[in-house]
CSV table of C-alpha atoms in Angstrom, one decimal:
chain,number,residue,atom,x,y,z
A,21,MET,CA,155.5,51.5,25.1
A,22,LYS,CA,158.8,49.9,24.3
A,23,THR,CA,158.7,50.8,20.6
A,24,SER,CA,158.4,54.6,21.3
A,25,SER,CA,161.5,54.7,23.5
A,26,VAL,CA,163.5,52.9,20.8
A,27,LEU,CA,162.3,55.4,18.3
A,28,VAL,CA,163.3,58.3,20.6
A,29,ALA,CA,166.7,56.8,21.1
A,30,ALA,CA,167.2,56.4,17.4
A,31,ALA,CA,166.1,60.0,16.7
A,32,LEU,CA,168.5,61.3,19.4
A,33,LEU,CA,171.3,59.2,17.9
A,34,ALA,CA,170.5,60.7,14.4
A,35,LEU,CA,170.5,64.2,15.8
A,36,SER,CA,173.8,63.8,17.6
A,37,ALA,CA,175.4,62.3,14.5
A,38,VAL,CA,174.2,65.3,12.4
A,39,ALA,CA,175.5,67.8,15.0
A,40,GLN,CA,178.9,66.1,15.1
A,41,ALA,CA,179.3,66.3,11.4
A,42,HIS,CA,179.4,70.0,11.5
A,43,THR,CA,182.4,70.9,13.6
A,44,HIS,CA,182.9,74.6,12.9
A,45,LEU,CA,185.3,77.3,13.8
A,46,LYS,CA,183.7,79.4,16.6
A,47,GLU,CA,186.4,81.9,17.2
A,48,ALA,CA,189.9,82.8,16.0
A,49,THR,CA,192.7,85.1,17.2
A,50,PRO,CA,193.4,87.1,15.2
A,51,ALA,CA,189.8,87.3,14.1
A,52,ASP,CA,189.0,86.5,10.4
A,53,LYS,CA,189.2,89.7,8.3
A,54,SER,CA,190.6,91.7,11.1
A,55,VAL,CA,193.3,94.3,11.0
A,56,VAL,CA,196.0,94.2,13.7
A,57,ASN,CA,198.7,96.9,14.3
A,58,THR,CA,200.9,94.6,16.3
A,59,ALA,CA,202.2,91.4,14.9
A,60,PRO,CA,200.4,88.4,16.5
A,61,SER,CA,202.9,85.8,17.9
A,62,SER,CA,200.4,83.0,17.5
A,63,VAL,CA,197.1,82.0,15.9
A,64,VAL,CA,194.4,80.5,18.1
A,65,LEU,CA,191.5,78.5,16.6
A,66,LYS,CA,188.5,77.6,18.7
A,67,PHE,CA,186.3,74.9,17.3
A,68,SER,CA,182.7,73.9,18.3
A,69,GLU,CA,183.9,70.4,19.0
A,70,ALA,CA,187.2,68.7,19.5
A,71,ALA,CA,189.1,68.3,16.3
A,72,LYS,CA,192.6,67.4,15.2
A,73,VAL,CA,194.4,69.7,13.0
A,74,THR,CA,195.9,67.8,10.1
A,75,ALA,CA,197.2,70.8,8.1
A,76,LEU,CA,197.9,74.4,9.0
A,77,THR,CA,199.7,76.9,6.8
A,78,LEU,CA,200.4,80.6,6.8
A,79,HIS,CA,200.5,82.5,3.5
A,80,LYS,CA,201.5,86.1,2.9
A,81,ASP,CA,200.5,87.8,-0.3
A,82,GLY,CA,203.3,87.4,-2.7
A,83,GLU,CA,205.3,84.9,-0.7
A,84,ALA,CA,205.5,81.1,-0.3
A,85,GLU,CA,203.3,79.5,2.3
A,86,GLN,CA,204.8,78.3,5.5
A,87,LYS,CA,203.7,75.3,7.5
A,88,LEU,CA,202.6,76.0,11.1
A,89,THR,CA,202.7,73.5,13.9
A,90,ALA,CA,199.4,73.2,15.8
A,91,SER,CA,199.4,72.4,19.5
A,92,PRO,CA,198.1,70.1,20.9
A,93,ASP,CA,198.6,67.6,18.2
A,94,THR,CA,195.6,65.6,19.6
A,95,ALA,CA,191.9,66.4,19.1
A,96,SER,CA,191.1,69.6,21.0
A,97,THR,CA,188.5,72.4,20.9
A,98,GLN,CA,191.3,75.0,21.1
A,99,VAL,CA,194.4,74.8,19.0
A,100,THR,CA,197.3,77.3,19.1
A,101,ALA,CA,200.1,77.7,16.5
A,102,ALA,CA,203.1,79.9,17.0
A,103,LEU,CA,203.6,82.3,14.1
A,104,PRO,CA,207.0,83.4,12.7
A,105,LYS,CA,208.0,87.0,12.9
A,106,LEU,CA,205.5,88.8,10.6
A,107,SER,CA,206.2,91.7,8.4
A,108,PRO,CA,203.4,94.1,7.5
A,109,GLY,CA,201.0,92.7,4.9
A,110,LYS,CA,198.0,90.5,4.3
A,111,TYR,CA,198.0,87.0,5.6
A,112,ALA,CA,195.9,83.9,5.1
A,113,VAL,CA,195.8,80.9,7.5
A,114,ASP,CA,194.5,77.8,5.9
A,115,TYR,CA,193.5,74.9,8.1
A,116,ARG,CA,192.2,71.4,7.7
A,117,VAL,CA,190.9,69.5,10.7
A,118,VAL,CA,189.4,66.1,11.3
A,119,SER,CA,186.6,65.8,13.9
A,120,ASN,CA,186.3,62.9,16.2
A,121,ASP,CA,183.7,61.2,13.8
A,122,GLY,CA,186.2,61.5,10.9
A,123,HIS,CA,184.5,64.5,9.3
A,124,ILE,CA,187.1,66.7,7.5
A,125,MET,CA,186.7,70.4,7.5
A,126,LYS,CA,188.8,73.0,5.7
A,127,GLY,CA,188.8,76.7,6.2
A,128,GLN,CA,190.7,79.9,5.9
A,129,LEU,CA,191.0,83.0,7.9
A,130,THR,CA,192.6,86.2,6.8
A,131,PHE,CA,194.0,89.1,8.6
A,132,THR,CA,196.1,92.2,7.8
A,133,PHE,CA,199.1,93.3,9.8
A,134,ASP,CA,199.5,97.1,9.4
A,135,PRO,CA,201.5,99.0,12.1
A,136,GLN,CA,199.8,102.2,11.1
A,137,ALA,CA,196.3,100.9,11.1
A,138,THR,CA,193.5,101.3,13.7
A,139,PRO,CA,192.9,97.7,14.9
A,140,SER,CA,189.6,96.2,13.8
A,141,ALA,CA,187.8,93.3,15.3
A,142,GLY,CA,187.1,91.6,12.0
A,143,LYS,CA,183.7,90.0,11.7
A,144,ALA,CA,181.9,92.7,13.5
A,145,PRO,CA,178.7,94.0,11.9
A,146,ALA,CA,179.6,96.3,9.1
A,147,HIS,CA,178.8,100.0,9.7
A,148,GLU,CA,180.2,101.2,6.4
A,149,HIS,CA,177.4,103.7,5.9
A,150,GLU,CA,177.7,105.4,9.2
A,151,HIS,CA,179.5,108.5,7.7
A,152,ALA,CA,177.1,108.8,4.8
A,153,HIS,CA,174.3,110.4,6.8
A,154,GLN,CA,175.4,114.0,6.3
A,155,HIS,CA,172.2,115.8,5.6
A,156,GLU,CA,172.2,118.1,2.8
A,157,HIS,CA,170.6,121.5,3.4
A,158,HIS,CA,168.8,123.0,0.5
């Protein structure tokens, strides 16, 4: 019976190693591809597992990118970075994180700040064809 328990332990170890290699962004504020009508004062990244942010930049279309300071600067499942005063426009936040097992993950989220816009939640299901259902009467 001893051999089977060793195999189970090895299989569990292999599974947890695979799971750890895929730290991913679970949630962001502002949400990716969202439209906001008030300038966010910070960006919040929530990861599936604790990860340390090694690079974080904000880039507005047509302007130089700015480095952001992530807090905490230790591995954490939630990271917050204060944003400078934003003017209306389209922004991209690029991030690079290292998970506890040394796995490096890069990603980007984009959002648009438009004071005139109706806020959108970002990655919500697309309902673009909602208004296309006007029935034509012959």
